[in-house]
Each structure stands twice: as C-alpha cells, then as structure tokens.
Amino acid sequence: MKCLILAAGYATRLYPLTKNFPKPLLKVGDKNILDWLTDDINTSGDVDEYIVISNHKYAHFFEEWAKTKPYKISVLDDGTSTNETRLGAVKDVQFAVDALKLDSDMLVIAGDNVLDFSLTKFIKYAKEKKTSCIMRYYEPNDEKLKKCGVIKIDENDLVYDMKEKPAKPESHWCTPPFYYYTKEDSRRIDSGIKAGCGTDAPGSYIAWLCTVAKVHAMEMPGKRYDIGNLESYERVQKEYKGIK
C-alpha cells in the first residue's frame, strides 16, 4: 500500500510562519507534524512507500526531511509556485498516480493535521470493509459544517451522500481529510475529474465516488487538531500530548 501525503498547499493563514516554510514540517511538541503522522502509520507494517506531494516552493524542504526517515519516502514536485496556481488536492493525487504509475491501494492524508489516535485503526477498518473508506465525526455547529465535507450514512456505515461545504448541511457527520482508496477506486480518480467532481478539496473525489462505488465511514476514535491559523497552532502546541 502507498501512503500519499497532500502537502502542496501554501498555508497563507499561518503567515509569517509558513511564508517560506511548509506547514507539515512545523514542530508540535518534540516532532514535526509529518513525523507524528508517518511514524504512527509505519507501525502498521502495511505501507511500503510514502509519497509527499509538494509544490515547487517547498519541495526541497520535504526532500531534506525524507533523508532523516528510516522508511521509503518519495517527494513529488507538482510544479506550482503560488497559491493562485495550485492544482488542488484531487488533481495532485492524480498527478502522483500518473507520475509514479501507481496501481495499488492508497492511504491519502492531509499532511497538516495531528491526531491523538492511531491511523492504524483506520487502516484495519478499511481492510476489513474491503472498500474505499473515510472517517467521520459528529459536528454540532452548523457554521463549521458549512466549511467541511458532510456525509449521510446508513446503519452499516455506508456513505450514500456527501457534499463539500454545503450551504445547508443535511447531517452532522463531518469528514476529516483522511481517505483509503482501494486499488480499483484509485483507478477511477481521472474518471471522477472528467465527470466534473471538484478538485480543490480532497473530499470532492469521495463525494463523486460514493455515487458509483461503495464507501464506508468509520467514526473517528479520538480528536483531530486542525492547524489552520496562528491561534490554532499556538493552541495545539499547548494541548497536544501525542498519539494514544
């Protein structure tokens, strides 16, 4: 299985910290964000390669970081240099699939979140379901839901509807940016793009995929710390205690 790490954003809301440095390599406690994520995932024994999809501005930072890790990491430069010219998360995934001729199950994650639970639980869930999978958590605040991917599920965790940033949320199940694609569904990404699925938010592909294939949603077993601005970064620095 390949692990694709979405790291081509510019984190403009975190300036000046990220004006010339990538958000996924910011320190949280005694590690940077990517260390927390990849060190945890690697304990599963299921991933044989990590692929960091970066922009041209920050690729060299990830290349230097990759040299410090004991497992295989490839860094892809998507060729963009500004926030205005970014490809968007879904096109970045397809860029990686095409560039490396990927044809396998894939764990696709945002490289700028820290979790207080192990992602190995999510990998185990997806392998048991044998479908593409996402995670979900209950969000009571409608205004926050309008900025997220919102899903509807049946009694068996099967996703039958998903909308990115809905004006009128139809449920309180919100989706964090962690996805498991089966090999078959990783082959469908280009079809989804051609069919008109959104390409900026990573969940846009799932919103299309759940209309043509089975997608299950595991309830998130802990807390996710989303580092979106300077205030949230300062908060996670104080609160984060590591992975349980």
Coordinates of N, CA and C in Angstrom, one line a residue:
M1 N 0.8 -1.2 0.0 CA 0.0 0.0 0.0 C 0.9 1.3 0.0
K2 N 0.4 2.3 -0.8 CA 1.1 3.5 -0.8 C 0.4 4.5 0.1
C3 N 1.2 5.4 0.7 CA 0.6 6.5 1.5 C 0.9 7.8 0.8
L4 N -0.1 8.5 0.3 CA 0.0 9.8 -0.3 C -0.2 10.9 0.7
I5 N 0.7 11.8 0.8 CA 0.6 12.9 1.7 C 0.4 14.2 1.0
L6 N -0.8 14.8 1.2 CA -1.1 16.1 0.5 C -0.4 17.2 1.2
A7 N 0.6 17.8 0.5 CA 1.4 18.8 1.2 C 1.8 19.9 0.2
A8 N 0.9 20.2 -0.8 CA 1.2 21.2 -1.8 C 0.5 22.6 -1.6
G9 N -0.1 22.7 -0.4 CA -0.7 24.0 -0.1 C 0.3 25.0 0.4
Y10 N -0.2 26.3 0.6 CA 0.7 27.4 0.9 C 0.4 27.9 2.3
A11 N -0.6 27.5 3.0 CA -0.9 27.8 4.4 C -0.8 29.3 4.6
T12 N -1.5 30.1 3.8 CA -1.4 31.6 3.8 C -1.9 32.1 5.2
R13 N -2.8 31.4 5.8 CA -3.4 31.9 7.1 C -2.4 31.8 8.2
L14 N -1.3 31.0 8.0 CA -0.3 30.9 9.0 C 1.0 31.8 8.8
Y15 N 0.9 32.7 7.8 CA 2.0 33.6 7.7 C 2.2 34.4 8.9
P16 N 3.4 34.8 9.4 CA 4.7 34.6 8.6 C 5.3 33.2 8.8
L17 N 4.8 32.4 9.7 CA 5.5 31.1 9.9 C 5.7 30.3 8.6
T18 N 4.7 30.3 7.8 CA 4.8 29.4 6.6 C 5.0 30.2 5.3
K19 N 5.4 31.5 5.4 CA 5.7 32.2 4.2 C 6.8 31.6 3.4
N20 N 7.8 31.0 4.1 CA 8.9 30.4 3.4 C 9.2 29.0 4.0
F21 N 8.2 28.4 4.5 CA 8.4 27.1 5.2 C 7.1 26.3 5.2
P22 N 7.1 25.0 4.9 CA 5.8 24.2 4.8 C 5.2 23.9 6.1
K23 N 3.9 24.1 6.2 CA 3.2 23.8 7.4 C 3.4 22.3 7.9
P24 N 3.4 21.3 7.1 CA 3.5 19.9 7.6 C 4.8 19.7 8.4
L25 N 5.8 20.6 8.2 CA 7.1 20.4 8.9 C 7.2 21.3 10.1
L26 N 6.1 22.0 10.5 CA 6.2 22.7 11.8 C 6.2 21.8 12.9
K27 N 6.9 22.2 14.0 CA 7.0 21.4 15.2 C 5.8 21.4 16.0
V28 N 5.4 20.3 16.5 CA 4.3 20.2 17.6 C 4.9 19.3 18.6
G29 N 5.2 19.8 19.8 CA 6.0 19.1 20.8 C 7.4 18.8 20.3
D30 N 7.8 17.5 20.4 CA 9.2 17.2 20.1 C 9.3 16.7 18.7
K31 N 8.3 16.7 17.9 CA 8.3 16.2 16.5 C 7.6 17.3 15.6
N32 N 7.9 17.1 14.3 CA 7.1 17.9 13.3 C 5.8 17.1 13.0
I33 N 4.9 17.8 12.3 CA 3.6 17.2 12.1 C 3.7 15.9 11.3
L34 N 4.6 15.9 10.2 CA 4.8 14.7 9.4 C 5.4 13.6 10.2
D35 N 6.3 13.9 11.1 CA 6.9 12.8 11.9 C 5.8 12.1 12.7
W36 N 4.9 12.9 13.3 CA 3.8 12.3 14.1 C 3.0 11.4 13.2
L37 N 2.6 11.8 12.0 CA 1.8 11.0 11.1 C 2.4 9.8 10.6
T38 N 3.6 9.9 10.0 CA 4.2 8.8 9.3 C 4.8 7.8 10.3
D39 N 5.4 8.3 11.4 CA 5.9 7.3 12.4 C 4.8 6.4 13.0
D40 N 3.6 7.0 13.1 CA 2.4 6.2 13.6 C 2.0 5.2 12.5
I41 N 1.8 5.7 11.3 CA 1.3 4.8 10.2 C 2.3 3.7 10.0
N42 N 3.5 4.0 10.1 CA 4.5 2.9 9.8 C 4.5 1.7 10.7
T43 N 3.9 1.9 11.9 CA 3.8 0.8 12.8 C 2.8 -0.3 12.3
S44 N 2.0 0.1 11.3 CA 1.0 -0.9 10.8 C 1.7 -2.0 10.0
G45 N 2.9 -1.6 9.4 CA 3.5 -2.6 8.5 C 2.9 -2.7 7.2
D46 N 1.9 -1.9 6.9 CA 1.1 -2.1 5.6 C 1.6 -1.2 4.5
V47 N 2.4 -0.1 4.8 CA 2.8 0.9 3.8 C 4.2 0.6 3.4
D48 N 4.4 0.5 2.1 CA 5.8 0.2 1.5 C 6.4 1.5 1.0
E49 N 5.6 2.6 0.8 CA 6.2 3.8 0.3 C 5.3 5.0 0.7
Y50 N 6.0 6.1 1.2 CA 5.3 7.3 1.4 C 5.6 8.3 0.3
I51 N 4.6 9.0 -0.2 CA 4.7 9.9 -1.3 C 4.2 11.2 -0.9
V52 N 5.1 12.2 -0.8 CA 4.8 13.5 -0.4 C 4.6 14.4 -1.6
I53 N 3.4 14.9 -1.8 CA 3.1 15.7 -3.0 C 3.2 17.2 -2.6
S54 N 4.2 17.8 -3.1 CA 4.5 19.2 -2.7 C 4.4 20.1 -3.9
N55 N 4.5 21.4 -3.6 CA 4.6 22.4 -4.6 C 6.1 22.7 -4.9
H56 N 6.4 23.5 -5.9 CA 7.8 23.7 -6.2 C 8.5 24.5 -5.2
K57 N 7.8 25.4 -4.5 CA 8.4 26.3 -3.5 C 8.9 25.5 -2.3
Y58 N 8.3 24.5 -1.9 CA 8.6 23.8 -0.7 C 9.2 22.4 -0.8
A59 N 9.3 21.9 -2.1 CA 9.7 20.5 -2.3 C 11.1 20.2 -1.6
H60 N 12.0 21.1 -1.7 CA 13.3 20.8 -1.2 C 13.3 20.6 0.3
F61 N 12.4 21.3 1.0 CA 12.3 21.1 2.5 C 11.9 19.6 2.8
F62 N 10.9 19.1 2.0 CA 10.5 17.7 2.2 C 11.6 16.7 1.8
E63 N 12.3 17.1 0.8 CA 13.4 16.2 0.4 C 14.5 16.0 1.5
E64 N 14.8 17.1 2.1 CA 15.7 17.1 3.3 C 15.1 16.3 4.4
W65 N 13.8 16.5 4.7 CA 13.2 15.7 5.8 C 13.2 14.3 5.5
A66 N 12.9 13.9 4.2 CA 12.8 12.5 3.9 C 14.2 11.7 4.2
K67 N 15.3 12.5 4.1 CA 16.6 11.8 4.3 C 16.7 11.4 5.8
T68 N 15.9 12.0 6.7 CA 16.0 11.7 8.1 C 15.2 10.5 8.5
K69 N 14.4 10.0 7.6 CA 13.5 8.9 8.0 C 14.0 7.5 7.6
P70 N 13.7 6.5 8.3 CA 14.2 5.1 8.0 C 13.4 4.4 7.0
Y71 N 12.3 4.9 6.5 CA 11.5 4.2 5.5 C 11.4 5.0 4.2
K72 N 10.9 4.3 3.2 CA 11.0 4.9 1.8 C 10.0 6.0 1.6
I73 N 10.6 7.2 1.2 CA 9.8 8.4 1.0 C 10.2 9.0 -0.3
S74 N 9.2 9.2 -1.2 CA 9.4 9.9 -2.5 C 8.7 11.3 -2.4
V75 N 9.4 12.3 -2.9 CA 8.8 13.6 -2.9 C 8.5 14.0 -4.3
L76 N 7.3 14.4 -4.6 CA 6.9 14.9 -5.9 C 6.7 16.4 -5.9
D77 N 7.2 17.1 -6.9 CA 7.0 18.5 -7.1 C 6.0 18.7 -8.1
D78 N 4.8 19.3 -7.8 CA 3.7 19.4 -8.7 C 3.9 20.6 -9.7
G79 N 5.0 21.3 -9.5 CA 5.4 22.4 -10.4 C 4.7 23.7 -10.2
T80 N 3.9 23.8 -9.2 CA 3.2 25.1 -8.9 C 4.1 25.9 -7.9
S81 N 3.9 27.3 -8.0 CA 4.7 28.1 -7.1 C 3.9 29.1 -6.3
T82 N 2.6 29.2 -6.6 CA 1.8 30.2 -5.9 C 0.5 29.6 -5.5
N83 N -0.1 30.2 -4.5 CA -1.5 29.7 -4.0 C -2.5 29.8 -5.2
E84 N -2.3 30.8 -6.0 CA -3.3 31.0 -7.1 C -3.2 30.0 -8.2
T85 N -2.0 29.4 -8.4 CA -1.8 28.4 -9.4 C -1.8 27.0 -9.0
R86 N -2.2 26.7 -7.7 CA -2.1 25.4 -7.2 C -3.1 24.4 -7.9
L87 N -2.7 23.2 -8.0 CA -3.6 22.2 -8.8 C -4.8 21.9 -8.0
G88 N -4.8 21.8 -6.7 CA -5.9 21.3 -5.9 C -5.6 19.9 -5.5
A89 N -6.2 19.4 -4.4 CA -5.8 18.2 -3.8 C -6.1 17.0 -4.7
V90 N -7.3 17.0 -5.4 CA -7.7 15.8 -6.2 C -6.7 15.7 -7.4
K91 N -6.4 16.8 -8.1 CA -5.5 16.8 -9.2 C -4.1 16.4 -8.8
D92 N -3.7 16.8 -7.5 CA -2.4 16.4 -7.0 C -2.3 14.9 -6.9
V93 N -3.4 14.3 -6.4 CA -3.4 12.8 -6.3 C -3.3 12.2 -7.6
Q94 N -4.0 12.7 -8.6 CA -3.9 12.1 -9.9 C -2.5 12.4 -10.6
F95 N -2.0 13.5 -10.2 CA -0.6 13.8 -10.7 C 0.4 12.7 -10.2
A96 N 0.2 12.4 -8.9 CA 1.1 11.3 -8.3 C 0.9 10.0 -9.0
V97 N -0.4 9.6 -9.2 CA -0.8 8.4 -9.8 C -0.1 8.3 -11.2
D98 N -0.2 9.4 -12.0 CA 0.4 9.4 -13.3 C 1.9 9.4 -13.3
A99 N 2.5 10.2 -12.4 CA 3.9 10.4 -12.4 C 4.6 9.1 -12.0
L100 N 4.1 8.4 -11.0 CA 4.7 7.2 -10.5 C 4.0 5.9 -11.0
K101 N 3.0 6.0 -11.8 CA 2.3 4.9 -12.4 C 1.8 4.0 -11.2
L102 N 1.1 4.6 -10.3 CA 0.7 3.9 -9.1 C -0.6 3.0 -9.5
D103 N -0.6 1.9 -8.9 CA -1.7 0.9 -9.1 C -1.8 0.0 -7.9
S104 N -2.3 0.6 -6.8 CA -2.4 -0.1 -5.6 C -3.4 0.5 -4.7
D105 N -3.7 -0.1 -3.5 CA -4.5 0.5 -2.5 C -3.7 1.8 -2.0
M106 N -4.4 2.8 -1.6 CA -3.7 4.0 -1.2 C -4.4 4.6 0.0
L107 N -3.5 5.0 1.0 CA -4.0 5.8 2.1 C -3.6 7.3 1.7
V108 N -4.6 8.2 1.6 CA -4.4 9.5 1.2 C -4.7 10.4 2.4
I109 N -3.7 11.2 2.8 CA -3.9 12.0 4.1 C -3.4 13.5 3.9
A110 N -4.1 14.4 4.5 CA -3.6 15.7 4.6 C -2.3 15.8 5.5
G111 N -1.3 16.5 5.1 CA -0.1 16.5 5.9 C 0.0 17.6 7.0
D112 N -1.2 18.2 7.3 CA -1.1 19.3 8.2 C -2.0 19.1 9.4
N113 N -2.4 17.9 9.8 CA -3.2 17.6 10.9 C -2.5 16.7 11.9
V114 N -2.7 16.9 13.2 CA -2.2 15.9 14.2 C -3.4 15.3 14.9
L115 N -3.2 14.0 15.3 CA -4.3 13.2 15.8 C -3.8 12.7 17.2
D116 N -4.8 12.5 18.1 CA -4.5 11.8 19.3 C -4.8 10.3 19.3
F117 N -5.0 9.8 18.1 CA -5.3 8.3 18.0 C -4.5 7.8 16.8
S118 N -4.3 6.5 16.7 CA -3.5 5.9 15.7 C -4.3 5.7 14.4
L119 N -3.7 6.1 13.3 CA -4.3 5.8 12.0 C -4.3 4.4 11.6
T120 N -3.5 3.6 12.3 CA -3.5 2.1 12.1 C -4.9 1.5 12.3
K121 N -5.7 2.2 13.2 CA -7.1 1.7 13.4 C -8.0 1.9 12.1
F122 N -7.7 3.0 11.4 CA -8.4 3.3 10.2 C -8.0 2.3 9.1
I123 N -6.7 2.0 9.0 CA -6.2 1.1 8.0 C -6.9 -0.3 8.2
K124 N -6.9 -0.7 9.5 CA -7.5 -2.0 9.8 C -9.0 -2.0 9.5
Y125 N -9.7 -1.0 9.7 CA -11.1 -0.9 9.4 C -11.3 -1.0 7.9
A126 N -10.6 -0.3 7.1 CA -10.7 -0.3 5.7 C -10.4 -1.7 5.1
K127 N -9.4 -2.4 5.7 CA -9.1 -3.7 5.2 C -10.2 -4.7 5.5
E128 N -10.8 -4.5 6.6 CA -12.0 -5.4 7.0 C -13.2 -5.1 6.1
K129 N -13.4 -3.8 5.7 CA -14.6 -3.5 4.9 C -14.3 -3.9 3.4
K130 N -13.0 -3.8 3.0 CA -12.7 -4.2 1.6 C -13.3 -3.2 0.6
T131 N -13.5 -1.9 1.1 CA -14.0 -0.9 0.2 C -13.1 0.4 0.4
S132 N -13.3 1.4 -0.4 CA -12.7 2.7 0.0 C -13.4 3.2 1.2
C133 N -12.7 3.9 2.0 CA -13.2 4.3 3.3 C -12.8 5.8 3.7
I134 N -13.6 6.4 4.5 CA -13.3 7.7 5.1 C -13.5 7.6 6.6
M135 N -13.3 8.7 7.3 CA -13.6 8.8 8.7 C -14.7 9.9 8.8
R136 N -15.3 9.9 10.0 CA -16.4 10.8 10.3 C -16.4 11.2 11.8
Y137 N -16.8 12.4 12.1 CA -17.0 12.8 13.5 C -18.2 13.7 13.6
Y138 N -18.8 13.7 14.7 CA -20.1 14.5 14.9 C -19.7 15.9 15.2
E139 N -20.3 16.8 14.3 CA -20.0 18.2 14.5 C -21.4 18.9 14.7
P140 N -21.6 19.4 15.9 CA -22.9 20.1 16.2 C -23.1 21.4 15.6
N141 N -22.0 22.1 15.3 CA -22.1 23.5 14.8 C -22.3 23.6 13.3
D142 N -23.5 24.1 12.9 CA -23.8 24.2 11.5 C -22.9 25.1 10.7
E143 N -22.4 26.2 11.3 CA -21.4 27.1 10.6 C -20.1 26.3 10.3
K144 N -19.7 25.5 11.2 CA -18.5 24.7 10.9 C -18.7 23.7 9.8
L145 N -19.9 23.1 9.9 CA -20.3 22.1 8.8 C -20.3 22.7 7.4
K146 N -20.6 23.9 7.3 CA -20.6 24.6 6.0 C -19.2 24.7 5.4
K147 N -18.2 24.5 6.2 CA -16.8 24.6 5.7 C -16.2 23.2 5.5
C148 N -17.0 22.2 5.7 CA -16.4 20.8 5.7 C -17.2 19.9 4.7
G149 N -16.7 18.7 4.5 CA -17.4 17.7 3.8 C -18.4 17.0 4.8
V150 N -19.7 17.0 4.4 CA -20.7 16.4 5.2 C -21.4 15.2 4.5
I151 N -21.5 14.1 5.3 CA -22.0 12.9 4.7 C -23.3 12.4 5.4
K152 N -24.0 11.6 4.6 CA -25.1 10.8 5.2 C -24.8 9.3 5.0
I153 N -25.0 8.6 6.1 CA -24.7 7.1 6.1 C -25.9 6.3 6.5
D154 N -25.8 5.0 6.2 CA -26.9 4.1 6.7 C -26.4 3.4 8.0
E155 N -27.2 2.4 8.4 CA -26.9 1.8 9.7 C -25.6 0.9 9.6
N156 N -25.1 0.7 8.4 CA -23.9 -0.1 8.3 C -22.6 0.7 7.9
D157 N -22.7 2.0 8.2 CA -21.6 2.9 7.9 C -21.4 3.2 6.4
L158 N -22.3 2.8 5.6 CA -22.2 3.0 4.1 C -22.6 4.4 3.8
V159 N -21.7 5.1 3.1 CA -22.0 6.5 2.7 C -22.9 6.5 1.5
Y160 N -24.0 7.2 1.6 CA -24.9 7.3 0.4 C -25.0 8.8 -0.1
D161 N -24.4 9.7 0.6 CA -24.4 11.1 0.1 C -23.2 11.8 0.8
M162 N -22.6 12.7 0.0 CA -21.5 13.6 0.6 C -21.5 14.9 -0.2
K163 N -21.4 15.9 0.5 CA -21.3 17.3 -0.1 C -20.2 18.0 0.6
E164 N -19.4 18.7 -0.3 CA -18.3 19.5 0.3 C -18.9 20.9 0.5
K165 N -18.7 21.5 1.7 CA -19.0 22.8 2.1 C -20.5 23.1 1.7
P166 N -21.4 22.4 2.2 CA -22.8 22.6 1.8 C -23.4 23.9 2.4
A167 N -24.2 24.6 1.7 CA -24.9 25.8 2.2 C -25.9 25.4 3.3
K168 N -26.5 24.2 3.1 CA -27.5 23.7 4.1 C -27.1 22.3 4.4
P169 N -26.3 22.1 5.5 CA -25.9 20.7 5.8 C -27.1 19.8 6.2
E170 N -27.0 18.6 5.7 CA -28.1 17.7 5.8 C -27.9 16.6 6.9
S171 N -26.7 16.7 7.5 CA -26.4 15.8 8.7 C -25.3 16.5 9.5
H172 N -25.0 15.9 10.6 CA -23.9 16.4 11.5 C -22.6 15.6 11.4
W173 N -22.6 14.7 10.4 CA -21.4 13.9 10.2 C -20.4 14.6 9.3
C174 N -19.3 15.0 9.9 CA -18.2 15.8 9.2 C -17.1 14.8 8.9
T175 N -16.3 15.1 7.8 CA -15.3 14.2 7.3 C -13.9 14.9 7.4
P176 N -13.0 14.3 8.2 CA -11.6 14.9 8.2 C -10.9 14.4 6.9
P177 N -9.7 15.0 6.6 CA -9.0 14.7 5.3 C -8.1 13.4 5.4
F178 N -8.7 12.3 5.7 CA -8.0 11.0 5.7 C -8.9 10.0 4.9
Y179 N -8.3 9.4 3.9 CA -9.0 8.6 3.0 C -8.2 7.3 2.6
Y180 N -9.0 6.2 2.4 CA -8.4 4.9 2.0 C -9.1 4.6 0.7
Y181 N -8.3 4.5 -0.4 CA -8.8 4.1 -1.7 C -8.4 2.7 -2.0
T182 N -9.3 1.9 -2.4 CA -8.9 0.6 -3.0 C -8.2 0.8 -4.3
K183 N -7.5 -0.3 -4.7 CA -6.8 -0.2 -6.0 C -7.8 0.2 -7.1
E184 N -8.9 -0.5 -7.1 CA -9.9 -0.2 -8.1 C -10.4 1.2 -8.1
D185 N -10.6 1.8 -6.9 CA -11.1 3.2 -6.9 C -10.0 4.2 -7.1
S186 N -8.7 3.8 -6.9 CA -7.6 4.7 -7.2 C -7.5 4.9 -8.7
R187 N -8.0 3.9 -9.5 CA -8.0 4.0 -10.9 C -9.1 4.9 -11.4
R188 N -10.1 5.2 -10.6 CA -11.3 6.0 -11.0 C -11.1 7.5 -10.9
I189 N -10.0 7.9 -10.3 CA -9.8 9.3 -10.0 C -9.9 10.2 -11.3
D190 N -9.3 9.8 -12.3 CA -9.3 10.5 -13.6 C -10.7 10.6 -14.1
S191 N -11.5 9.5 -14.0 CA -12.9 9.5 -14.4 C -13.7 10.5 -13.6
G192 N -13.4 10.5 -12.3 CA -14.1 11.5 -11.4 C -13.9 12.9 -11.8
I193 N -12.6 13.2 -12.1 CA -12.3 14.6 -12.6 C -13.0 14.9 -13.9
K194 N -13.0 14.0 -14.8 CA -13.6 14.2 -16.1 C -15.1 14.3 -16.0
A195 N -15.7 13.7 -15.0 CA -17.1 13.7 -14.7 C -17.5 15.0 -14.1
G196 N -16.5 15.8 -13.6 CA -16.8 17.1 -13.1 C -16.8 17.3 -11.6
C197 N -16.2 16.3 -10.9 CA -16.0 16.4 -9.5 C -15.1 17.5 -9.1
G198 N -15.3 18.2 -8.0 CA -14.4 19.2 -7.6 C -13.0 18.7 -7.4
T199 N -12.0 19.6 -7.5 CA -10.6 19.2 -7.4 C -9.8 19.9 -6.4
D200 N -10.4 20.9 -5.7 CA -9.6 21.7 -4.7 C -9.6 20.9 -3.4
A201 N -10.8 20.6 -2.8 CA -10.9 19.9 -1.6 C -10.7 18.4 -1.8
P202 N -9.9 17.7 -1.0 CA -9.7 16.3 -1.2 C -10.9 15.4 -1.1
G203 N -11.9 15.9 -0.3 CA -13.1 15.1 -0.2 C -14.0 15.1 -1.4
S204 N -13.7 16.0 -2.4 CA -14.6 16.1 -3.6 C -14.6 14.8 -4.4
Y205 N -13.5 14.1 -4.4 CA -13.5 12.9 -5.1 C -14.4 11.8 -4.4
I206 N -14.4 11.8 -3.1 CA -15.2 10.9 -2.4 C -16.7 11.2 -2.7
A207 N -17.0 12.5 -2.7 CA -18.4 12.9 -3.0 C -18.9 12.3 -4.3
W208 N -18.0 12.2 -5.3 CA -18.3 11.6 -6.6 C -18.3 10.1 -6.4
L209 N -17.2 9.6 -5.8 CA -17.0 8.1 -5.7 C -18.2 7.4 -5.1
C210 N -18.8 8.0 -4.0 CA -19.8 7.3 -3.3 C -21.1 7.1 -4.2
T211 N -21.1 7.8 -5.4 CA -22.3 7.6 -6.3 C -22.1 6.5 -7.2
V212 N -20.8 6.0 -7.3 CA -20.5 4.9 -8.3 C -19.9 3.6 -7.6
A213 N -19.5 3.7 -6.3 CA -18.9 2.6 -5.6 C -19.2 2.7 -4.2
K214 N -19.0 1.6 -3.5 CA -19.2 1.5 -2.0 C -18.1 2.3 -1.3
V215 N -18.5 3.1 -0.4 CA -17.6 3.8 0.5 C -18.1 3.7 1.9
H216 N -17.3 3.3 2.9 CA -17.7 3.2 4.3 C -17.0 4.3 5.1
A217 N -17.7 4.7 6.2 CA -17.2 5.8 7.0 C -17.0 5.3 8.5
M218 N -15.8 5.3 8.9 CA -15.5 4.9 10.3 C -15.6 6.1 11.2
E219 N -16.3 5.9 12.4 CA -16.3 7.0 13.3 C -14.9 7.2 13.9
M220 N -14.5 8.5 13.9 CA -13.2 8.8 14.4 C -13.0 8.5 15.8
P221 N -12.0 7.7 16.2 CA -11.9 7.2 17.6 C -11.2 8.2 18.5
G222 N -11.0 9.4 18.2 CA -10.3 10.4 19.0 C -10.4 11.8 18.5
K223 N -9.4 12.6 18.8 CA -9.5 14.0 18.4 C -8.5 14.4 17.3
R224 N -9.0 15.2 16.4 CA -8.1 15.8 15.4 C -7.8 17.2 15.7
Y225 N -6.6 17.6 15.5 CA -6.2 19.0 15.7 C -5.9 19.6 14.3
D226 N -6.8 20.5 13.9 CA -6.6 21.1 12.6 C -5.9 22.4 12.8
I227 N -4.7 22.5 12.2 CA -3.9 23.8 12.4 C -4.2 24.7 11.2
G228 N -5.1 25.6 11.4 CA -5.5 26.5 10.3 C -4.9 27.9 10.3
N229 N -4.6 28.3 11.5 CA -4.1 29.7 11.7 C -3.2 29.8 12.9
L230 N -2.7 30.9 13.1 CA -1.7 31.1 14.2 C -2.3 30.7 15.5
E231 N -3.5 31.1 15.8 CA -4.1 30.8 17.0 C -4.3 29.3 17.3
S232 N -4.7 28.6 16.3 CA -4.9 27.2 16.4 C -3.5 26.5 16.6
Y233 N -2.5 27.0 15.9 CA -1.2 26.4 16.1 C -0.7 26.6 17.5
E234 N -0.9 27.7 18.1 CA -0.5 28.0 19.4 C -1.3 27.1 20.4
R235 N -2.5 26.9 20.1 CA -3.4 26.0 21.0 C -2.9 24.6 20.9
V236 N -2.6 24.0 19.7 CA -2.2 22.7 19.7 C -0.8 22.5 20.3
Q237 N 0.0 23.5 20.3 CA 1.3 23.4 20.9 C 1.1 23.2 22.4
K238 N 0.1 23.8 23.0 CA -0.1 23.7 24.4 C -0.9 22.4 24.8
E239 N -1.8 22.0 23.9 CA -2.7 20.9 24.3 C -2.2 19.5 23.9
Y240 N -1.4 19.4 22.8 CA -1.2 18.1 22.2 C -0.2 17.3 23.0
K241 N -0.6 16.1 23.3 CA 0.1 15.1 24.2 C 0.7 13.9 23.4
G242 N 0.3 13.8 22.1 CA 0.8 12.6 21.4 C -0.3 11.7 21.0
I243 N 0.1 10.6 20.4 CA -0.8 9.5 19.9 C -1.1 8.5 21.0
K244 N -2.3 8.1 21.2 CA -2.7 7.1 22.2 C -2.7 5.7 21.5

